[in-house]
Amino acid sequence: MGANASAMAALSPDYVRHISPYVPGKPIEELAREYGLVESQIVKLASNENPRGPSPKVRAAIAAAAAGVTRYPDGNGFALKQALAARFGVGLDQIVLGNGSNDVLELATQAFLRPGDHTVYAQHAFAVYALATQARGARGIEVRARDLGHDLAAMRTALTEETRIVFVANPNNPTGTWLPPAQVQTFVESVPSGVLIVLDEAYNEYLQADQQANSASWIAAHPNLIVSRTFSKAYGLAGLRVGYGIADPGVADMLNRVRQPFNVNSIAQAAALAALADDDYVAESARLNRDGLAQLMHGLDAIGVPYLPSHGNFLMVRVADPGEGAAPVYEALLRRGVIVRPVANYGLPEWLRVTVGLAEENARFLSALGAALGK
Ligand SMILES: *Cc1c(COP(=O)(O)O)cnc(C)c1O
């Protein structure tokens, strides 16, 4: 079977065969199976999901939408686009809906990259930028981080005639690093108009109001800017897969041409529409997240474990000395029923990323980590 499989794989282009697959957080069911643990005793803090569950209004919208699933969804996502356009003060023709914002990132690369083109992104940036680049036969240029965050000046310098897309994650995952809006705006203004800027704001809703950029308003002057947002994180809809891009109409048109006609399902559209209207849920999620981050930092301080302050709903924790890996600590946490995320594939072998959970889940993580480290 092995020989056959590799013969078949050889039919695929080099640039596809060389892709290292995205490694998701370990599912609860898998850990239960592998370690003989009880699912209800497992705490998953590995995928930056909202620990609260969907809001009652969203649950009601999902239940109502379930009755309509024999029909195809609205391929134009009219109601959701209308609500988003009103929220951001842009035209309907400036919104692109995605099967998660991951889809929006993919669509940008599908619509604008030719094989051999370059994209630019930061060291330790979200893994999908490299994956989407490779899948198009394009070449990713990784720009060295500064203090584990994006070095925008170096990223500007890295742009060449070959560059078609530059990715900026703000805040970034997995580092939680954040750039003030004024710095991002200056960067956007400095990028040549022939280079698309994909500004990934998946964690925007977790920022304090005065930290949030009004980035959609920059598009009028900078039609090469695509702003990407998601319902997966603060809105609590990761399992339904819905995100969106805001762009110049000409750019949005190209993304829509390569999009699957029905890429966002009907339940997801209904849920996202209800979630968008539920500002209280998002505000409460952000507040709980700030409390959870404080709880984690306080607990880590108490056992003397270093971490990187974060602007997202997750925290990078350094659990090994330079030259050692975090794998033994990751395994020890698994044995105690706590799933976090290794980030060695991000060039951060000594670190683990933990998602902010409910207070009791954070406490479980802290005590499991203390035990794992013998503290
Ligand atoms: C989670 C995440 C996304 C995308 O998530 P979707 O569920 O596909 O919307 C995009 N960018 C970053 C930086 C993320 O962490």
Coordinates of C-alpha atoms and ligand atoms in Angstrom, one line a residue:
M1 CA 0.0 0.0 0.0
G2 CA 2.9 2.3 0.9
A3 CA 4.5 2.1 -2.6
N4 CA 1.2 2.5 -4.3
A5 CA 0.3 5.5 -2.2
S6 CA 3.6 7.3 -2.9
A7 CA 3.2 6.5 -6.6
M8 CA -0.1 8.2 -6.5
A9 CA 1.2 11.1 -4.5
A10 CA 3.9 11.7 -7.1
L11 CA 1.1 12.7 -9.5
S12 CA 0.7 15.8 -7.3
P13 CA 2.8 18.9 -8.0
D14 CA 6.0 19.3 -5.9
Y15 CA 4.7 22.3 -4.1
V16 CA 1.7 20.4 -2.9
R17 CA 3.7 17.3 -1.9
H18 CA 6.0 19.6 0.1
I19 CA 3.2 21.0 2.3
S20 CA 3.5 20.0 5.9
P21 CA -0.1 19.5 7.0
Y22 CA -1.7 21.9 9.5
V23 CA -1.7 20.3 13.0
P24 CA -4.9 21.0 14.8
G25 CA -5.5 20.8 18.6
K26 CA -6.0 17.3 19.8
P27 CA -9.7 16.5 19.9
I28 CA -11.2 15.5 23.3
E29 CA -12.5 12.2 21.9
E30 CA -9.0 11.3 20.7
L31 CA -7.3 11.9 24.0
A32 CA -10.0 9.9 25.8
R33 CA -9.5 7.0 23.4
E34 CA -5.7 7.1 23.5
Y35 CA -5.2 7.6 27.3
G36 CA -8.3 5.8 28.6
L37 CA -9.7 9.0 30.1
V38 CA -13.3 10.1 30.6
E39 CA -14.3 12.8 28.1
S40 CA -16.2 14.8 30.7
Q41 CA -13.0 15.0 32.8
I42 CA -10.9 16.4 29.9
V43 CA -10.2 20.1 29.5
K44 CA -9.4 21.3 26.0
L45 CA -7.5 24.6 25.9
A46 CA -5.9 24.0 22.5
S47 CA -7.8 25.8 19.7
N48 CA -8.6 29.3 21.0
E49 CA -12.3 28.5 21.1
N50 CA -14.7 30.5 23.2
P51 CA -15.3 28.4 26.4
R52 CA -18.8 29.8 27.0
G53 CA -20.7 28.1 24.3
P54 CA -23.0 30.0 21.9
S55 CA -25.3 32.7 23.2
P56 CA -29.0 31.7 23.8
K57 CA -30.0 34.0 20.8
V58 CA -27.6 32.1 18.6
R59 CA -28.9 28.7 19.8
A60 CA -32.4 29.8 18.9
A61 CA -31.3 31.0 15.4
I62 CA -29.6 27.6 14.8
A63 CA -32.7 25.7 15.9
A64 CA -34.9 27.8 13.6
A65 CA -32.5 27.5 10.6
A66 CA -32.3 23.7 11.0
A67 CA -35.8 23.4 9.5
G68 CA -34.5 24.8 6.2
V69 CA -31.6 22.6 5.5
T70 CA -33.1 20.8 2.5
R71 CA -32.6 24.1 0.6
Y72 CA -29.2 25.4 -0.6
P73 CA -28.0 28.3 1.4
D74 CA -28.2 31.8 0.0
G75 CA -25.0 31.8 -2.1
N76 CA -24.7 35.5 -1.8
G77 CA -25.3 35.6 1.9
F78 CA -27.5 38.6 1.5
A79 CA -28.8 39.1 5.1
L80 CA -25.4 38.5 6.7
K81 CA -23.6 40.7 4.2
Q82 CA -26.2 43.5 4.7
A83 CA -25.6 43.4 8.5
L84 CA -21.8 43.4 8.1
A85 CA -21.9 46.2 5.5
A86 CA -24.0 48.3 7.9
R87 CA -21.7 47.5 10.8
F88 CA -18.6 48.6 8.9
G89 CA -20.1 51.4 6.7
V90 CA -19.1 49.7 3.5
G91 CA -21.0 48.4 0.4
L92 CA -22.4 44.9 0.1
D93 CA -20.0 44.4 -2.7
Q94 CA -17.1 44.9 -0.3
I95 CA -17.9 41.8 1.8
V96 CA -16.7 38.3 1.1
L97 CA -18.1 35.5 3.2
G98 CA -15.8 32.5 4.0
N99 CA -16.1 29.0 5.4
G100 CA -14.2 30.4 8.4
S101 CA -11.8 33.3 7.9
N102 CA -9.3 30.6 6.9
D103 CA -11.4 30.4 3.7
V104 CA -10.9 34.1 3.1
L105 CA -7.2 33.7 3.5
E106 CA -7.2 30.9 0.9
L107 CA -9.5 32.9 -1.4
A108 CA -7.0 35.8 -1.4
T109 CA -4.2 33.5 -2.4
Q110 CA -6.4 31.7 -5.0
A111 CA -7.5 35.0 -6.6
F112 CA -4.2 36.8 -6.7
L113 CA -1.2 34.4 -6.6
R114 CA 0.5 32.9 -9.6
P115 CA 3.0 30.0 -9.2
G116 CA 6.3 31.6 -8.4
D117 CA 4.9 34.8 -6.9
H118 CA 6.0 35.7 -3.4
T119 CA 4.1 36.3 -0.2
V120 CA 5.6 37.9 2.9
Y121 CA 4.7 37.2 6.5
A122 CA 6.4 37.2 9.9
Q123 CA 8.3 34.5 11.7
H124 CA 5.9 32.8 14.2
A125 CA 2.9 34.1 12.3
F126 CA -0.3 32.1 11.8
A127 CA 0.5 28.9 9.9
V128 CA -2.2 29.2 7.3
Y129 CA -0.3 32.0 5.5
A130 CA 2.5 29.6 4.6
L131 CA 0.1 26.8 3.8
A132 CA -2.1 28.9 1.5
T133 CA 1.0 30.3 -0.2
Q134 CA 2.5 26.8 -0.9
A135 CA -0.8 25.4 -2.2
R136 CA -0.6 27.9 -5.0
G137 CA 3.0 27.1 -6.0
A138 CA 4.0 30.5 -4.7
R139 CA 7.0 31.2 -2.4
G140 CA 6.6 32.4 1.2
I141 CA 9.2 34.9 2.6
E142 CA 9.3 34.7 6.4
V143 CA 10.6 37.9 8.0
R144 CA 12.4 37.5 11.3
A145 CA 10.3 38.5 14.3
R146 CA 11.2 41.2 16.8
D147 CA 10.5 40.3 20.4
L148 CA 8.4 37.4 19.0
G149 CA 6.1 39.9 17.2
H150 CA 5.9 41.3 13.7
D151 CA 8.7 43.6 12.7
L152 CA 6.7 45.8 10.3
A153 CA 9.8 47.9 9.1
A154 CA 11.6 44.7 8.2
M155 CA 8.4 43.4 6.5
R156 CA 8.2 46.5 4.4
T157 CA 11.8 46.1 3.4
A158 CA 11.2 42.5 2.4
L159 CA 8.6 43.5 -0.2
T160 CA 9.9 43.2 -3.8
E161 CA 8.7 43.2 -7.4
E162 CA 7.8 39.5 -6.8
T163 CA 5.7 40.1 -3.8
R164 CA 1.9 39.9 -4.4
I165 CA 0.6 39.5 -0.8
V166 CA 1.8 40.5 2.6
F167 CA 0.0 39.0 5.6
V168 CA -0.3 40.8 8.9
A169 CA -1.9 39.1 11.9
N170 CA -3.1 41.6 14.6
P171 CA -3.1 40.2 17.2
N172 CA -1.0 37.3 16.0
N173 CA -1.6 33.7 16.9
P174 CA 0.2 31.8 18.5
T175 CA 2.2 34.6 20.1
G176 CA -0.6 37.0 21.1
T177 CA 1.6 39.9 20.1
W178 CA -0.2 43.1 19.0
L179 CA 0.6 46.2 17.0
P180 CA -1.1 49.6 17.8
P181 CA -3.5 50.7 15.0
A182 CA -1.3 53.7 14.1
Q183 CA 1.6 51.5 13.4
V184 CA -0.5 49.2 11.2
Q185 CA -1.9 52.2 9.4
T186 CA 1.5 53.6 8.7
F187 CA 2.5 50.2 7.3
V188 CA -0.6 50.0 5.1
E189 CA 0.3 53.5 3.7
S190 CA 3.8 52.4 3.0
V191 CA 3.0 49.3 1.0
P192 CA 3.1 49.7 -2.8
S193 CA -0.4 49.6 -4.4
G194 CA 0.6 46.5 -6.4
V195 CA 0.9 44.4 -3.2
L196 CA -2.2 43.1 -1.4
I197 CA -2.2 43.4 2.3
V198 CA -4.2 40.8 4.1
L199 CA -4.8 42.1 7.6
D200 CA -6.0 39.2 9.8
E201 CA -7.9 40.4 12.8
A202 CA -9.3 37.1 14.0
Y203 CA -8.9 38.3 17.7
N204 CA -10.0 41.9 17.2
E205 CA -13.1 41.5 19.5
Y206 CA -10.8 40.6 22.4
L207 CA -9.0 43.9 22.3
Q208 CA -10.1 46.9 24.4
A209 CA -12.1 49.4 22.4
D210 CA -9.2 51.9 22.2
Q211 CA -6.9 49.1 20.9
Q212 CA -9.2 48.2 18.0
A213 CA -8.2 49.6 14.6
N214 CA -11.0 51.0 12.3
S215 CA -9.2 49.1 9.6
A216 CA -12.1 48.8 7.2
S217 CA -12.1 52.6 6.9
W218 CA -8.6 52.5 5.4
I219 CA -9.8 50.5 2.4
A220 CA -11.2 53.6 0.5
A221 CA -7.7 55.1 0.3
H222 CA -5.9 51.7 0.1
P223 CA -7.8 49.4 -2.2
N224 CA -5.1 46.8 -1.9
L225 CA -6.1 46.1 1.7
I226 CA -8.2 43.1 2.7
V227 CA -9.4 42.9 6.3
S228 CA -10.2 39.5 7.6
R229 CA -12.4 38.7 10.6
T230 CA -14.1 35.6 12.0
F231 CA -17.1 34.4 14.0
S232 CA -14.9 31.5 15.4
K233 CA -13.3 33.2 18.3
A234 CA -15.1 35.9 20.4
Y235 CA -18.5 35.1 18.8
G236 CA -18.1 31.4 19.8
L237 CA -19.0 29.8 16.4
A238 CA -15.8 27.9 15.5
G239 CA -17.7 24.7 14.7
L240 CA -20.0 26.3 12.2
R241 CA -17.2 27.9 10.1
V242 CA -18.0 31.4 9.2
G243 CA -15.7 34.4 8.6
Y244 CA -15.5 37.4 6.3
G245 CA -13.3 39.7 4.4
I246 CA -13.8 43.4 3.8
A247 CA -12.2 44.7 0.7
D248 CA -12.3 47.1 -2.3
P249 CA -15.2 46.0 -4.6
G250 CA -12.8 45.0 -7.3
V251 CA -10.8 42.8 -4.9
A252 CA -13.9 41.3 -3.4
D253 CA -15.2 40.5 -6.9
M254 CA -12.0 38.4 -7.6
L255 CA -12.3 36.5 -4.3
N256 CA -16.0 35.8 -5.0
R257 CA -15.1 34.4 -8.4
V258 CA -12.9 31.7 -7.0
R259 CA -15.2 31.0 -4.0
Q260 CA -17.4 27.9 -3.9
P261 CA -20.9 29.1 -4.8
F262 CA -22.3 27.8 -1.4
N263 CA -19.2 28.1 0.8
V264 CA -21.1 29.2 3.9
N265 CA -23.9 26.9 5.0
S266 CA -27.4 28.1 5.9
I267 CA -27.1 27.4 9.6
A268 CA -23.8 29.2 9.8
Q269 CA -25.3 32.3 8.1
A270 CA -28.3 32.4 10.4
A271 CA -26.1 31.9 13.5
A272 CA -23.6 34.5 12.4
L273 CA -26.4 37.0 11.8
A274 CA -27.8 36.4 15.3
A275 CA -24.2 36.5 16.8
L276 CA -23.4 39.8 15.1
A277 CA -26.5 41.4 16.8
D278 CA -25.6 40.1 20.2
D279 CA -23.0 42.7 21.3
D280 CA -23.5 41.8 25.0
Y281 CA -22.3 38.3 24.4
V282 CA -19.1 39.5 22.8
A283 CA -18.5 42.1 25.4
E284 CA -19.0 39.6 28.2
S285 CA -16.7 37.1 26.4
A286 CA -14.0 39.7 26.2
R287 CA -14.4 40.6 29.8
L288 CA -14.2 36.9 30.9
N289 CA -11.2 36.6 28.7
R290 CA -9.4 39.4 30.5
D291 CA -10.2 37.9 33.8
G292 CA -9.0 34.5 32.6
L293 CA -5.7 36.0 31.3
A294 CA -5.2 37.6 34.7
Q295 CA -5.9 34.4 36.5
L296 CA -3.5 32.5 34.3
M297 CA -0.7 35.1 34.6
H298 CA -1.2 35.3 38.3
G299 CA -1.0 31.5 38.6
L300 CA 2.0 31.2 36.4
D301 CA 3.8 33.9 38.4
A302 CA 3.0 31.9 41.5
I303 CA 4.8 28.8 40.2
G304 CA 7.5 30.8 38.5
V305 CA 6.7 29.9 34.9
P306 CA 7.4 32.6 32.2
Y307 CA 4.8 33.6 29.7
L308 CA 4.4 36.1 26.9
P309 CA 1.7 38.7 27.6
S310 CA -1.1 38.3 25.1
H311 CA -3.8 40.3 23.4
G312 CA -5.7 37.2 22.3
N313 CA -7.7 34.5 24.1
F314 CA -4.6 32.4 24.7
L315 CA -1.2 32.7 26.3
M316 CA 2.2 31.3 25.3
V317 CA 3.9 29.7 28.3
R318 CA 7.6 28.8 28.3
V319 CA 7.9 25.4 29.9
A320 CA 11.4 24.3 28.8
D321 CA 14.9 25.8 28.8
P322 CA 16.5 26.7 25.5
G323 CA 17.7 23.5 23.7
E324 CA 15.0 21.4 25.4
G325 CA 11.6 20.8 24.0
A326 CA 8.2 21.3 25.5
A327 CA 7.0 17.8 24.4
P328 CA 7.4 16.1 27.8
V329 CA 5.4 18.8 29.5
Y330 CA 2.7 18.6 26.8
E331 CA 2.5 14.8 27.3
A332 CA 2.4 15.2 31.1
L333 CA -0.5 17.6 30.7
L334 CA -2.3 15.2 28.4
R335 CA -1.9 12.4 31.0
R336 CA -3.7 14.8 33.5
G337 CA -6.5 15.4 31.0
V338 CA -5.4 18.9 29.9
I339 CA -5.0 19.5 26.2
V340 CA -2.9 22.6 25.2
R341 CA -1.1 23.3 21.9
P342 CA 2.5 22.6 21.1
V343 CA 4.0 25.4 19.0
A344 CA 7.4 23.8 17.9
N345 CA 6.1 23.9 14.3
Y346 CA 6.0 27.7 14.7
G347 CA 9.7 27.7 15.6
L348 CA 8.8 28.0 19.3
P349 CA 10.0 24.6 20.7
E350 CA 10.2 25.6 24.4
W351 CA 6.7 27.0 24.5
L352 CA 3.1 25.7 24.8
R353 CA 0.1 27.8 23.9
V354 CA -2.9 27.6 26.3
T355 CA -6.3 28.9 25.4
V356 CA -8.1 31.0 28.1
G357 CA -10.9 28.8 29.4
L358 CA -13.5 29.1 32.1
A359 CA -12.1 29.9 35.6
E360 CA -12.3 26.2 36.6
E361 CA -10.6 25.1 33.4
N362 CA -7.8 27.6 33.9
A363 CA -7.4 26.4 37.4
R364 CA -7.2 22.8 36.2
F365 CA -4.4 23.8 33.7
L366 CA -2.5 25.6 36.4
S367 CA -2.5 22.8 38.8
A368 CA -1.7 20.2 36.1
L369 CA 1.2 22.4 34.9
G370 CA 2.5 22.8 38.4
A371 CA 2.4 19.0 38.9
A372 CA 4.0 18.4 35.5
L373 CA 6.9 20.7 36.3
G374 CA 7.2 19.5 39.9
K375 CA 6.4 23.0 41.2
Ligands
LIG1 C1 -8.3 31.1 14.4 C2 -7.6 32.0 13.4 C3 -8.1 32.2 12.1 C4 -9.2 31.6 11.4 O1 -10.1 30.9 12.0 P1 -11.4 30.5 11.3 O2 -12.1 29.6 12.2 O3 -11.1 29.9 10.0 O4 -12.2 31.8 11.1 C5 -7.5 33.2 11.3 N1 -6.4 33.8 11.7 C6 -5.9 33.6 12.9 C7 -4.7 34.3 13.3 C8 -6.4 32.6 13.8 O5 -5.9 32.4 15.0

